[in-house]
XYZ file of C-alpha atoms in Angstrom:
129
model
C 58.887 27.889 72.599
C 61.894 25.416 72.282
C 61.159 23.976 75.481
C 57.527 23.261 74.770
C 58.406 21.362 71.539
C 60.997 19.329 73.108
C 58.565 18.117 76.073
C 55.899 17.230 73.573
C 58.523 15.059 71.594
C 59.619 13.155 74.792
C 56.233 12.586 75.845
C 55.364 11.073 72.355
C 58.379 8.981 72.432
C 57.746 7.548 76.235
C 53.977 7.190 75.069
C 55.274 4.843 72.219
C 57.924 3.021 74.390
C 55.056 2.158 76.901
C 52.743 1.057 74.201
C 55.424 -1.357 72.710
C 55.978 -2.710 76.259
C 52.490 -3.402 76.944
C 51.978 -4.852 73.494
C 55.002 -7.238 73.915
C 53.835 -8.421 77.439
C 50.348 -9.025 75.870
C 52.107 -10.875 73.063
C 54.327 -12.821 75.390
C 51.642 -13.934 77.790
C 49.167 -14.996 74.999
C 52.124 -16.927 73.465
C 52.879 -18.689 76.579
C 49.321 -19.661 77.418
C 48.035 -20.741 74.023
C 51.008 -22.079 72.437
C 51.933 -24.534 75.262
C 52.486 -27.967 74.008
C 49.562 -30.249 75.397
C 50.782 -32.741 77.596
C 50.723 -36.463 76.658
C 47.817 -38.733 77.768
C 48.576 -40.818 80.743
C 47.132 -43.491 82.960
C 47.393 -42.691 86.734
C 46.963 -45.845 88.926
C 46.772 -45.519 92.995
C 46.734 -48.084 95.414
C 47.308 -48.450 99.199
C 49.918 -45.728 99.437
C 51.610 -46.349 95.943
C 51.108 -44.431 92.647
C 52.095 -45.570 88.845
C 51.982 -43.716 86.005
C 51.809 -45.267 82.544
C 51.415 -43.838 78.752
C 48.392 -44.170 77.376
C 48.398 -46.541 74.465
C 50.808 -49.338 75.479
C 50.020 -52.684 76.385
C 50.258 -53.592 80.189
C 48.796 -55.633 83.018
C 49.306 -54.014 86.534
C 48.750 -56.102 89.742
C 47.970 -53.485 92.303
C 47.739 -54.797 96.018
C 45.349 -53.629 98.239
C 43.720 -54.551 101.489
C 41.353 -57.156 100.304
C 44.040 -58.747 97.812
C 45.157 -58.057 94.284
C 43.306 -55.997 91.621
C 44.237 -56.485 87.973
C 44.314 -53.391 85.846
C 44.923 -53.824 82.111
C 46.215 -51.332 79.494
C 45.496 -52.251 75.811
C 45.970 -49.519 73.097
C 43.776 -46.833 73.968
C 41.600 -48.705 76.592
C 42.071 -49.142 80.180
C 39.975 -51.331 82.597
C 39.983 -53.043 85.900
C 40.070 -56.878 84.894
C 39.490 -58.575 88.332
C 39.427 -57.349 91.746
C 38.811 -59.322 95.024
C 35.756 -57.095 96.223
C 32.476 -58.612 96.492
C 30.150 -56.484 94.611
C 32.435 -56.196 91.476
C 31.295 -52.777 90.422
C 34.759 -51.541 89.467
C 34.867 -54.531 86.863
C 31.404 -53.469 85.764
C 32.509 -50.014 84.728
C 34.239 -51.629 81.757
C 36.850 -49.869 79.347
C 37.652 -46.226 80.225
C 39.074 -44.342 77.050
C 39.076 -40.378 77.414
C 40.866 -37.822 79.515
C 38.982 -37.428 82.722
C 37.535 -40.888 82.690
C 38.064 -42.945 85.878
C 37.393 -46.151 87.613
C 37.646 -47.068 91.429
C 37.412 -50.193 93.360
C 36.652 -48.604 96.838
C 36.792 -51.791 99.042
C 40.248 -52.508 97.763
C 41.424 -48.853 97.764
C 42.380 -48.629 93.927
C 41.932 -45.696 91.751
C 42.703 -45.373 88.009
C 42.251 -41.860 86.183
C 43.060 -41.061 82.396
C 45.054 -37.675 82.563
C 46.704 -35.483 80.063
C 45.826 -33.805 76.781
C 42.271 -32.407 76.421
C 39.999 -34.574 74.214
C 37.620 -32.741 71.765
C 35.070 -35.360 72.107
C 31.618 -34.108 72.721
C 30.215 -35.722 75.861
C 26.444 -34.496 75.268
C 24.587 -31.573 73.476
C 21.445 -30.013 75.107
C 18.985 -27.926 73.149
């Protein structure tokens, strides 16, 4: 009879240890996923084998050399745009200001790409009913 009581106590203690271990693993996983600090928003510029990263919000003028010539990218406060490019159709200049994470502009003939990366934006792009 004594052996039976000891065995029951060991199983209960072991069960409690397993539950505590599982709970701590779940807590740690949730903490690392949801409490991770958000990254800063950055502007990534790529051009003919080179890459530049700038903090979003500064004032910069970047001259990016491509196969057709020089593309001028401007950063001002929280806006980025392609100011001028030597390509013939000027579609990249017509894109205008990009302001939110995930937006991009490209001058394909001159191999220039700019992307806003970083912290997730809470901006609602569209609502469908």
